[in-house]
PDB file of C-alpha atoms in Angstrom:
ATOM      1  CA  MET A   1       0.174   0.297  -0.192  1.00  0.00           C
ATOM      2  CA  ARG A   2       3.062   2.506   0.812  1.00  0.00           C
ATOM      3  CA  ASN A   3       4.308   1.854  -2.368  1.00  0.00           C
ATOM      4  CA  ARG A   4       1.150   2.542  -4.083  1.00  0.00           C
ATOM      5  CA  ALA A   5       0.293   5.802  -2.457  1.00  0.00           C
ATOM      6  CA  LEU A   6       1.069   9.255  -3.971  1.00  0.00           C
ATOM      7  CA  SER A   7       3.429  11.207  -1.780  1.00  0.00           C
ATOM      8  CA  PHE A   8       1.895  15.201  -0.870  1.00  0.00           C
ATOM      9  CA  ALA A   9       4.319  16.629  -3.110  1.00  0.00           C
ATOM     10  CA  GLN A  10       3.561  13.809  -5.754  1.00  0.00           C
ATOM     11  CA  LEU A  11      -0.002  14.855  -5.230  1.00  0.00           C
ATOM     12  CA  ILE A  12       0.506  18.625  -5.617  1.00  0.00           C
ATOM     13  CA  GLU A  13       2.615  17.671  -8.989  1.00  0.00           C
ATOM     14  CA  VAL A  14      -0.675  16.013 -10.351  1.00  0.00           C
ATOM     15  CA  GLY A  15      -3.068  19.189  -9.157  1.00  0.00           C
ATOM     16  CA  ASP A  16      -0.484  21.819 -10.553  1.00  0.00           C
ATOM     17  CA  GLN A  17      -0.606  18.857 -14.614  1.00  0.00           C
ATOM     18  CA  ARG A  18      -3.951  18.861 -13.969  1.00  0.00           C
ATOM     19  CA  ASP A  19      -4.471  23.541 -13.368  1.00  0.00           C
ATOM     20  CA  MET A  20      -2.500  23.727 -15.760  1.00  0.00           C
ATOM     21  CA  ALA A  21      -4.326  21.449 -18.274  1.00  0.00           C
ATOM     22  CA  GLN A  22      -7.478  23.020 -17.889  1.00  0.00           C
ATOM     23  CA  ALA A  23      -5.552  26.334 -18.336  1.00  0.00           C
ATOM     24  CA  THR A  24      -5.079  25.238 -21.966  1.00  0.00           C
ATOM     25  CA  PHE A  25      -7.542  23.029 -22.950  1.00  0.00           C
ATOM     26  CA  TYR A  26      -9.988  26.110 -24.932  1.00  0.00           C
ATOM     27  CA  THR A  27      -7.702  25.422 -27.278  1.00  0.00           C
ATOM     28  CA  ASP A  28      -6.519  22.000 -26.079  1.00  0.00           C
ATOM     29  CA  HIS A  29      -9.482  20.449 -27.407  1.00  0.00           C
ATOM     30  CA  TRP A  30      -9.795  22.368 -30.932  1.00  0.00           C
ATOM     31  CA  GLN A  31      -6.025  20.167 -31.624  1.00  0.00           C
ATOM     32  CA  HIS A  32      -6.871  16.676 -30.062  1.00  0.00           C
ATOM     33  CA  ILE A  33     -10.033  15.574 -30.801  1.00  0.00           C
ATOM     34  CA  GLU A  34     -11.434  11.755 -30.657  1.00  0.00           C
ATOM     35  CA  ASP A  35     -13.026  10.201 -33.601  1.00  0.00           C
ATOM     36  CA  GLU A  36     -16.782  10.179 -32.012  1.00  0.00           C
ATOM     37  CA  ARG A  37     -16.607  14.086 -31.304  1.00  0.00           C
ATOM     38  CA  VAL A  38     -15.569  14.703 -34.861  1.00  0.00           C
ATOM     39  CA  LYS A  39     -18.786  12.359 -36.239  1.00  0.00           C
ATOM     40  CA  ARG A  40     -20.565  14.703 -33.790  1.00  0.00           C
ATOM     41  CA  TYR A  41     -19.089  17.568 -35.500  1.00  0.00           C
ATOM     42  CA  GLU A  42     -19.136  16.705 -39.196  1.00  0.00           C
ATOM     43  CA  GLN A  43     -22.774  16.103 -38.642  1.00  0.00           C
ATOM     44  CA  MET A  44     -23.414  19.984 -36.759  1.00  0.00           C
ATOM     45  CA  PHE A  45     -21.559  21.665 -39.281  1.00  0.00           C
ATOM     46  CA  VAL A  46     -22.322  20.402 -42.370  1.00  0.00           C
ATOM     47  CA  TRP A  47     -23.656  22.766 -44.706  1.00  0.00           C
ATOM     48  CA  ARG A  48     -27.715  23.797 -44.675  1.00  0.00           C
ATOM     49  CA  GLU A  49     -29.672  25.847 -47.668  1.00  0.00           C
ATOM     50  CA  ASP A  50     -29.911  28.119 -45.056  1.00  0.00           C
ATOM     51  CA  TYR A  51     -26.225  29.441 -45.289  1.00  0.00           C
ATOM     52  CA  GLU A  52     -26.315  31.673 -48.049  1.00  0.00           C
ATOM     53  CA  GLU A  53     -28.908  33.971 -45.798  1.00  0.00           C
ATOM     54  CA  LEU A  54     -26.460  33.374 -42.929  1.00  0.00           C
ATOM     55  CA  LEU A  55     -23.583  34.642 -44.837  1.00  0.00           C
ATOM     56  CA  ALA A  56     -25.470  36.951 -46.981  1.00  0.00           C
ATOM     57  CA  PRO A  57     -22.941  40.221 -44.811  1.00  0.00           C
ATOM     58  CA  LEU A  58     -20.324  38.838 -46.517  1.00  0.00           C
ATOM     59  CA  ASN A  59     -21.563  39.896 -49.516  1.00  0.00           C
ATOM     60  CA  LEU A  60     -20.172  36.754 -51.620  1.00  0.00           C
ATOM     61  CA  GLN A  61     -19.334  38.035 -55.145  1.00  0.00           C
ATOM     62  CA  PRO A  62     -18.149  35.558 -58.199  1.00  0.00           C
ATOM     63  CA  ALA A  63     -14.353  36.310 -58.254  1.00  0.00           C
ATOM     64  CA  SER A  64     -14.414  36.315 -54.164  1.00  0.00           C
ATOM     65  CA  ARG A  65     -11.092  36.193 -52.463  1.00  0.00           C
ATOM     66  CA  VAL A  66     -12.186  34.292 -49.462  1.00  0.00           C
ATOM     67  CA  LEU A  67     -10.318  33.293 -45.879  1.00  0.00           C
ATOM     68  CA  ASP A  68     -12.618  30.669 -43.189  1.00  0.00           C
ATOM     69  CA  PHE A  69     -10.283  30.986 -40.218  1.00  0.00           C
ATOM     70  CA  GLY A  70     -11.381  28.505 -38.450  1.00  0.00           C
ATOM     71  CA  CYS A  71     -12.395  26.341 -40.848  1.00  0.00           C
ATOM     72  CA  GLY A  72     -13.249  22.745 -38.997  1.00  0.00           C
ATOM     73  CA  PRO A  73     -14.292  19.983 -41.707  1.00  0.00           C
ATOM     74  CA  GLY A  74     -14.665  22.136 -44.283  1.00  0.00           C
ATOM     75  CA  PHE A  75     -18.146  21.527 -45.258  1.00  0.00           C
ATOM     76  CA  VAL A  76     -18.879  25.656 -44.930  1.00  0.00           C
ATOM     77  CA  SER A  77     -15.791  26.564 -47.032  1.00  0.00           C
ATOM     78  CA  LEU A  78     -16.976  24.210 -49.922  1.00  0.00           C
ATOM     79  CA  GLY A  79     -20.370  25.952 -49.792  1.00  0.00           C
ATOM     80  CA  MET A  80     -18.447  29.827 -50.133  1.00  0.00           C
ATOM     81  CA  ALA A  81     -16.770  27.693 -53.103  1.00  0.00           C
ATOM     82  CA  ASN A  82     -19.587  27.039 -54.767  1.00  0.00           C
ATOM     83  CA  ILE A  83     -20.583  30.400 -54.687  1.00  0.00           C
ATOM     84  CA  VAL A  84     -17.178  32.570 -55.742  1.00  0.00           C
ATOM     85  CA  GLY A  85     -16.710  30.156 -58.401  1.00  0.00           C
ATOM     86  CA  SER A  86     -14.297  28.904 -60.592  1.00  0.00           C
ATOM     87  CA  THR A  87     -12.572  32.914 -60.951  1.00  0.00           C
ATOM     88  CA  GLY A  88     -12.729  33.030 -57.125  1.00  0.00           C
ATOM     89  CA  ARG A  89     -10.383  31.395 -54.792  1.00  0.00           C
ATOM     90  CA  VAL A  90     -11.380  29.995 -50.660  1.00  0.00           C
ATOM     91  CA  TYR A  91      -8.485  30.003 -48.015  1.00  0.00           C
ATOM     92  CA  GLY A  92      -9.380  27.360 -45.434  1.00  0.00           C
ATOM     93  CA  VAL A  93      -7.721  27.697 -42.428  1.00  0.00           C
ATOM     94  CA  ASP A  94      -7.616  25.740 -38.925  1.00  0.00           C
ATOM     95  CA  LEU A  95      -5.559  24.389 -36.057  1.00  0.00           C
ATOM     96  CA  ASN A  96      -6.437  20.855 -36.219  1.00  0.00           C
ATOM     97  CA  LYS A  97      -4.495  18.720 -39.020  1.00  0.00           C
ATOM     98  CA  GLN A  98      -7.648  15.954 -39.314  1.00  0.00           C
ATOM     99  CA  PHE A  99      -9.732  18.556 -40.309  1.00  0.00           C
ATOM    100  CA  VAL A 100      -6.879  20.305 -42.457  1.00  0.00           C
ATOM    101  CA  SER A 101      -6.529  17.028 -43.604  1.00  0.00           C
ATOM    102  CA  ALA A 102     -10.099  15.343 -43.956  1.00  0.00           C
ATOM    103  CA  ALA A 103     -10.977  19.238 -45.833  1.00  0.00           C
ATOM    104  CA  SER A 104      -8.695  18.970 -48.184  1.00  0.00           C
ATOM    105  CA  GLN A 105      -9.908  15.286 -49.360  1.00  0.00           C
ATOM    106  CA  ARG A 106     -13.261  17.099 -49.821  1.00  0.00           C
ATOM    107  CA  ALA A 107     -12.158  19.349 -51.933  1.00  0.00           C
ATOM    108  CA  ALA A 108      -9.505  17.640 -54.626  1.00  0.00           C
ATOM    109  CA  ASP A 109     -11.330  17.904 -57.065  1.00  0.00           C
ATOM    110  CA  LEU A 110     -11.888  21.914 -56.775  1.00  0.00           C
ATOM    111  CA  GLU A 111      -8.929  24.518 -57.898  1.00  0.00           C
ATOM    112  CA  GLN A 112     -10.340  27.315 -56.850  1.00  0.00           C
ATOM    113  CA  ILE A 113     -10.050  25.850 -52.928  1.00  0.00           C
ATOM    114  CA  SER A 114      -7.005  24.865 -50.209  1.00  0.00           C
ATOM    115  CA  PHE A 115      -6.757  24.187 -46.762  1.00  0.00           C
ATOM    116  CA  HIS A 116      -4.149  25.000 -44.734  1.00  0.00           C
ATOM    117  CA  ALA A 117      -2.905  24.658 -40.469  1.00  0.00           C
ATOM    118  CA  VAL A 118      -2.498  27.282 -38.672  1.00  0.00           C
ATOM    119  CA  GLU A 119       1.106  27.047 -36.154  1.00  0.00           C
ATOM    120  CA  ASN A 120       1.357  29.621 -33.530  1.00  0.00           C
ATOM    121  CA  GLY A 121      -2.047  31.708 -34.393  1.00  0.00           C
ATOM    122  CA  THR A 122      -0.123  33.034 -38.150  1.00  0.00           C
ATOM    123  CA  ILE A 123      -2.696  32.403 -40.411  1.00  0.00           C
ATOM    124  CA  PRO A 124      -0.104  31.330 -43.723  1.00  0.00           C
ATOM    125  CA  LEU A 125      -1.097  33.416 -46.360  1.00  0.00           C
ATOM    126  CA  ALA A 126       0.631  36.491 -47.690  1.00  0.00           C
ATOM    127  CA  ASN A 127      -0.858  40.089 -46.689  1.00  0.00           C
ATOM    128  CA  ASN A 128      -3.549  41.895 -48.499  1.00  0.00           C
ATOM    129  CA  THR A 129      -4.151  37.800 -49.680  1.00  0.00           C
ATOM    130  CA  VAL A 130      -8.193  38.599 -49.547  1.00  0.00           C
ATOM    131  CA  ASP A 131     -11.329  40.193 -49.751  1.00  0.00           C
ATOM    132  CA  ARG A 132     -13.053  38.254 -46.946  1.00  0.00           C
ATOM    133  CA  VAL A 133     -13.024  37.458 -43.525  1.00  0.00           C
ATOM    134  CA  LEU A 134     -15.005  34.461 -42.591  1.00  0.00           C
ATOM    135  CA  CYS A 135     -14.647  34.014 -39.084  1.00  0.00           C
ATOM    136  CA  LYS A 136     -17.048  31.513 -37.354  1.00  0.00           C
ATOM    137  CA  ASN A 137     -17.605  30.232 -33.470  1.00  0.00           C
ATOM    138  CA  VAL A 138     -13.807  30.178 -33.015  1.00  0.00           C
ATOM    139  CA  LEU A 139     -13.000  34.167 -31.025  1.00  0.00           C
ATOM    140  CA  GLU A 140     -14.806  32.482 -28.173  1.00  0.00           C
ATOM    141  CA  TYR A 141     -12.031  30.131 -28.208  1.00  0.00           C
ATOM    142  CA  VAL A 142      -8.027  31.997 -29.222  1.00  0.00           C
ATOM    143  CA  PRO A 143      -6.052  32.739 -26.607  1.00  0.00           C
ATOM    144  CA  SER A 144      -5.668  35.877 -27.317  1.00  0.00           C
ATOM    145  CA  VAL A 145      -9.184  38.449 -29.113  1.00  0.00           C
ATOM    146  CA  SER A 146      -6.872  41.238 -29.851  1.00  0.00           C
ATOM    147  CA  SER A 147      -4.148  39.571 -31.929  1.00  0.00           C
ATOM    148  CA  THR A 148      -6.168  37.281 -33.741  1.00  0.00           C
ATOM    149  CA  LEU A 149      -7.853  40.059 -35.218  1.00  0.00           C
ATOM    150  CA  LYS A 150      -4.792  41.729 -35.679  1.00  0.00           C
ATOM    151  CA  GLU A 151      -3.900  38.930 -37.402  1.00  0.00           C
ATOM    152  CA  ILE A 152      -6.943  39.061 -39.954  1.00  0.00           C
ATOM    153  CA  ARG A 153      -6.935  42.523 -40.905  1.00  0.00           C
ATOM    154  CA  ARG A 154      -3.597  41.338 -41.825  1.00  0.00           C
ATOM    155  CA  VAL A 155      -4.251  39.026 -44.505  1.00  0.00           C
ATOM    156  CA  LEU A 156      -7.770  40.658 -45.107  1.00  0.00           C
ATOM    157  CA  GLU A 157      -6.879  43.426 -48.226  1.00  0.00           C
ATOM    158  CA  PRO A 158      -7.776  47.441 -47.514  1.00  0.00           C
ATOM    159  CA  GLY A 159     -11.686  47.774 -48.194  1.00  0.00           C
ATOM    160  CA  GLY A 160     -11.713  44.551 -47.184  1.00  0.00           C
ATOM    161  CA  ARG A 161     -14.555  42.703 -44.785  1.00  0.00           C
ATOM    162  CA  ALA A 162     -14.836  40.856 -41.985  1.00  0.00           C
ATOM    163  CA  PHE A 163     -17.439  38.721 -40.628  1.00  0.00           C
ATOM    164  CA  VAL A 164     -17.546  37.681 -37.362  1.00  0.00           C
ATOM    165  CA  ILE A 165     -20.340  35.230 -35.251  1.00  0.00           C
ATOM    166  CA  ASP A 166     -19.911  34.038 -32.621  1.00  0.00           C
ATOM    167  CA  SER A 167     -22.417  32.919 -29.398  1.00  0.00           C
ATOM    168  CA  ASP A 168     -22.989  34.418 -26.042  1.00  0.00           C
ATOM    169  CA  TRP A 169     -23.653  31.208 -23.375  1.00  0.00           C
ATOM    170  CA  ARG A 170     -24.826  33.626 -21.017  1.00  0.00           C
ATOM    171  CA  PHE A 171     -27.681  34.372 -23.027  1.00  0.00           C
ATOM    172  CA  VAL A 172     -28.354  30.415 -23.969  1.00  0.00           C
ATOM    173  CA  VAL A 173     -32.480  28.354 -22.409  1.00  0.00           C
ATOM    174  CA  VAL A 174     -32.512  25.026 -21.855  1.00  0.00           C
ATOM    175  CA  GLU A 175     -35.838  24.122 -21.603  1.00  0.00           C
ATOM    176  CA  PRO A 176     -36.669  21.589 -19.583  1.00  0.00           C
ATOM    177  CA  TRP A 177     -33.542  22.867 -17.184  1.00  0.00           C
ATOM    178  CA  GLY A 178     -34.908  26.035 -16.769  1.00  0.00           C
ATOM    179  CA  ALA A 179     -32.580  29.646 -15.986  1.00  0.00           C
ATOM    180  CA  GLU A 180     -30.391  28.393 -12.636  1.00  0.00           C
ATOM    181  CA  ARG A 181     -29.919  24.922 -13.544  1.00  0.00           C
ATOM    182  CA  THR A 182     -28.896  26.279 -17.291  1.00  0.00           C
ATOM    183  CA  ALA A 183     -26.098  28.671 -15.954  1.00  0.00           C
ATOM    184  CA  ARG A 184     -24.876  25.752 -13.180  1.00  0.00           C
ATOM    185  CA  PHE A 185     -23.536  23.771 -16.525  1.00  0.00           C
ATOM    186  CA  PHE A 186     -23.436  25.826 -18.761  1.00  0.00           C
ATOM    187  CA  ASP A 187     -20.932  27.472 -16.362  1.00  0.00           C
ATOM    188  CA  ALA A 188     -19.171  24.287 -15.205  1.00  0.00           C
ATOM    189  CA  ALA A 189     -18.390  24.230 -19.552  1.00  0.00           C
ATOM    190  CA  SER A 190     -17.271  27.296 -19.357  1.00  0.00           C
ATOM    191  CA  VAL A 191     -12.848  25.242 -19.423  1.00  0.00           C
ATOM    192  CA  ALA A 192     -13.875  24.504 -22.881  1.00  0.00           C
ATOM    193  CA  PHE A 193     -13.665  28.949 -24.004  1.00  0.00           C
ATOM    194  CA  LYS A 194     -11.725  31.618 -22.867  1.00  0.00           C
ATOM    195  CA  THR A 195     -13.954  34.205 -24.176  1.00  0.00           C
ATOM    196  CA  PRO A 196     -17.541  32.504 -23.055  1.00  0.00           C
ATOM    197  CA  GLU A 197     -19.341  36.429 -23.316  1.00  0.00           C
ATOM    198  CA  ILE A 198     -17.132  37.016 -26.627  1.00  0.00           C
ATOM    199  CA  GLY A 199     -20.787  38.410 -28.575  1.00  0.00           C
ATOM    200  CA  ARG A 200     -21.533  40.762 -26.340  1.00  0.00           C
ATOM    201  CA  VAL A 201     -17.893  42.222 -27.057  1.00  0.00           C
ATOM    202  CA  LEU A 202     -17.158  40.815 -29.947  1.00  0.00           C
ATOM    203  CA  ARG A 203     -18.703  44.632 -31.485  1.00  0.00           C
ATOM    204  CA  SER A 204     -15.796  47.028 -29.370  1.00  0.00           C
ATOM    205  CA  SER A 205     -12.838  44.026 -29.909  1.00  0.00           C
ATOM    206  CA  LEU A 206     -13.655  44.453 -34.120  1.00  0.00           C
ATOM    207  CA  LEU A 207     -13.240  48.821 -33.453  1.00  0.00           C
ATOM    208  CA  ALA A 208     -10.923  48.170 -30.880  1.00  0.00           C
ATOM    209  CA  ALA A 209      -8.151  46.273 -33.495  1.00  0.00           C
ATOM    210  CA  GLY A 210      -8.868  49.505 -36.195  1.00  0.00           C
ATOM    211  CA  PHE A 211     -12.100  48.359 -37.738  1.00  0.00           C
ATOM    212  CA  LYS A 212     -14.251  50.663 -39.340  1.00  0.00           C
ATOM    213  CA  SER A 213     -18.423  50.476 -40.310  1.00  0.00           C
ATOM    214  CA  VAL A 214     -19.135  48.276 -38.063  1.00  0.00           C
ATOM    215  CA  ASP A 215     -22.135  47.247 -37.263  1.00  0.00           C
ATOM    216  CA  VAL A 216     -24.728  44.198 -35.227  1.00  0.00           C
ATOM    217  CA  GLN A 217     -26.651  42.296 -35.706  1.00  0.00           C
ATOM    218  CA  ILE A 218     -28.879  39.239 -33.511  1.00  0.00           C
ATOM    219  CA  ARG A 219     -29.595  36.236 -34.611  1.00  0.00           C
ATOM    220  CA  ALA A 220     -31.627  33.426 -33.021  1.00  0.00           C
ATOM    221  CA  GLY A 221     -33.254  30.296 -33.549  1.00  0.00           C
ATOM    222  CA  ILE A 222     -34.618  27.487 -31.932  1.00  0.00           C
ATOM    223  CA  ASP A 223     -34.868  24.201 -31.836  1.00  0.00           C
ATOM    224  CA  THR A 224     -36.964  22.035 -30.417  1.00  0.00           C
ATOM    225  CA  THR A 225     -36.646  18.675 -32.411  1.00  0.00           C
ATOM    226  CA  GLY A 226     -33.092  17.615 -30.457  1.00  0.00           C
ATOM    227  CA  GLY A 227     -30.333  19.225 -33.123  1.00  0.00           C
ATOM    228  CA  SER A 228     -28.474  20.357 -30.353  1.00  0.00           C
ATOM    229  CA  LEU A 229     -27.977  17.668 -27.988  1.00  0.00           C
ATOM    230  CA  SER A 230     -24.585  16.921 -29.996  1.00  0.00           C
ATOM    231  CA  VAL A 231     -23.906  20.843 -28.870  1.00  0.00           C
ATOM    232  CA  LEU A 232     -24.838  20.124 -24.920  1.00  0.00           C
ATOM    233  CA  ARG A 233     -23.301  16.559 -25.127  1.00  0.00           C
ATOM    234  CA  ASN A 234     -20.183  17.900 -25.726  1.00  0.00           C
ATOM    235  CA  MET A 235     -20.479  20.460 -22.918  1.00  0.00           C
ATOM    236  CA  ALA A 236     -21.070  17.757 -20.862  1.00  0.00           C
ATOM    237  CA  SER A 237     -18.149  15.568 -21.693  1.00  0.00           C
ATOM    238  CA  TYR A 238     -16.169  19.176 -20.128  1.00  0.00           C
ATOM    239  CA  ALA A 239     -18.078  20.245 -17.648  1.00  0.00           C
ATOM    240  CA  SER A 240     -17.289  16.774 -16.408  1.00  0.00           C
ATOM    241  CA  LYS A 241     -13.833  16.105 -17.342  1.00  0.00           C
ATOM    242  CA  PHE A 242     -12.864  18.661 -14.648  1.00  0.00           C
ATOM    243  CA  ASP A 243     -15.088  17.924 -11.626  1.00  0.00           C
ATOM    244  CA  SER A 244     -16.349  21.030 -12.383  1.00  0.00           C
ATOM    245  CA  MET A 245     -19.539  18.993 -12.399  1.00  0.00           C
ATOM    246  CA  GLN A 246     -19.798  15.815 -12.057  1.00  0.00           C
ATOM    247  CA  SER A 247     -20.694  13.322 -14.348  1.00  0.00           C
ATOM    248  CA  LYS A 248     -23.418  11.240 -12.838  1.00  0.00           C
ATOM    249  CA  GLU A 249     -25.032  15.230 -11.990  1.00  0.00           C
ATOM    250  CA  ALA A 250     -24.512  16.196 -15.897  1.00  0.00           C
ATOM    251  CA  SER A 251     -25.315  12.484 -17.832  1.00  0.00           C
ATOM    252  CA  ALA A 252     -28.740  12.990 -15.640  1.00  0.00           C
ATOM    253  CA  MET A 253     -29.609  16.382 -17.385  1.00  0.00           C
ATOM    254  CA  ILE A 254     -28.978  15.139 -20.884  1.00  0.00           C
ATOM    255  CA  LEU A 255     -31.163  12.382 -20.846  1.00  0.00           C
ATOM    256  CA  GLU A 256     -33.971  15.059 -18.986  1.00  0.00           C
ATOM    257  CA  ALA A 257     -33.122  17.030 -22.298  1.00  0.00           C
ATOM    258  CA  GLU A 258     -33.348  13.452 -24.510  1.00  0.00           C
ATOM    259  CA  ASN A 259     -36.317  12.724 -22.955  1.00  0.00           C
ATOM    260  CA  ALA A 260     -38.186  16.258 -23.581  1.00  0.00           C
ATOM    261  CA  VAL A 261     -37.043  15.630 -27.417  1.00  0.00           C
ATOM    262  CA  ARG A 262     -39.298  12.562 -27.100  1.00  0.00           C
ATOM    263  CA  ALA A 263     -41.700  14.613 -25.264  1.00  0.00           C
ATOM    264  CA  GLY A 264     -42.551  17.420 -27.331  1.00  0.00           C
ATOM    265  CA  THR A 265     -41.035  20.028 -24.276  1.00  0.00           C
ATOM    266  CA  PHE A 266     -37.369  20.601 -25.645  1.00  0.00           C
ATOM    267  CA  LEU A 267     -35.992  23.864 -26.483  1.00  0.00           C
ATOM    268  CA  PHE A 268     -32.892  25.099 -27.036  1.00  0.00           C
ATOM    269  CA  THR A 269     -32.050  29.344 -28.214  1.00  0.00           C
ATOM    270  CA  LEU A 270     -28.393  30.518 -28.434  1.00  0.00           C
ATOM    271  CA  PRO A 271     -28.042  33.957 -29.536  1.00  0.00           C
ATOM    272  CA  GLN A 272     -25.985  34.726 -32.224  1.00  0.00           C
ATOM    273  CA  PHE A 273     -24.379  38.344 -32.843  1.00  0.00           C
ATOM    274  CA  LEU A 274     -23.061  38.844 -36.316  1.00  0.00           C
ATOM    275  CA  VAL A 275     -21.133  40.979 -36.653  1.00  0.00           C
ATOM    276  CA  THR A 276     -19.072  42.793 -39.592  1.00  0.00           C
ATOM    277  CA  GLY A 277     -16.344  45.284 -40.486  1.00  0.00           C
ATOM    278  CA  ILE A 278     -14.171  47.340 -43.141  1.00  0.00           C
ATOM    279  CA  ASN A 279     -10.525  46.761 -42.846  1.00  0.00           C
ATOM    280  CA  PRO A 280     -10.188  51.113 -43.425  1.00  0.00           C
ATOM    281  CA  TYR A 281      -7.262  52.114 -46.297  1.00  0.00           C
TER     282      TYR A 281
END
């Protein structure tokens, strides 16, 4: 028993390692994604019919040159490639090399699109390469919002348009959980985000980064059929990972949500902040 027991110093070391892992989890969990989560993302991020309407503020045109910053599995990049056509160009970048590889295979027959890995926060493109940038649900995870926006401005030509979409997890609604339990669940899962309340500061962040003509819209879809259960399952795994919520409790809440879907009483909404800005001349 004595040989198996950890000393006090070893316990402290284990605790320090755990704290370090927790401190960088918001980005680490995108660099290393287990297969089951990859499958969920490939279902969640497919191109949908309403995406052209969602991306309208980006003002995509034939021959537009677009950066999809944080492209994930690449489905949105592929959808934009169809809009800009053979005379346009789409660059998808992501820090997850598995996403980049899979997206590159999906786009193998399209000359106007390519996918690239981001290293140390640097976009692998030259200055002024693109005239459009899409950054969808990414800034909540980055180590530095200001540095990321500066890098986006670097690759965006003067007069080019950036379109940033992100959530504010203080506004999420999940029924049948109620407000208090929903807030506690997402507080427990907040280890997965660097800035979980990024939505409310997107406008001021773009202004601070030097963007002009910054415009804000809010879009709130409603899910009553359970499509968002994948999101909730991901959040439950984050909440349980560092014991910010016991696995038993998180599992029970997911089961309650699943039962509500079957009973027809489920409701989920998470408003999205849609912010556009122009890179000044």
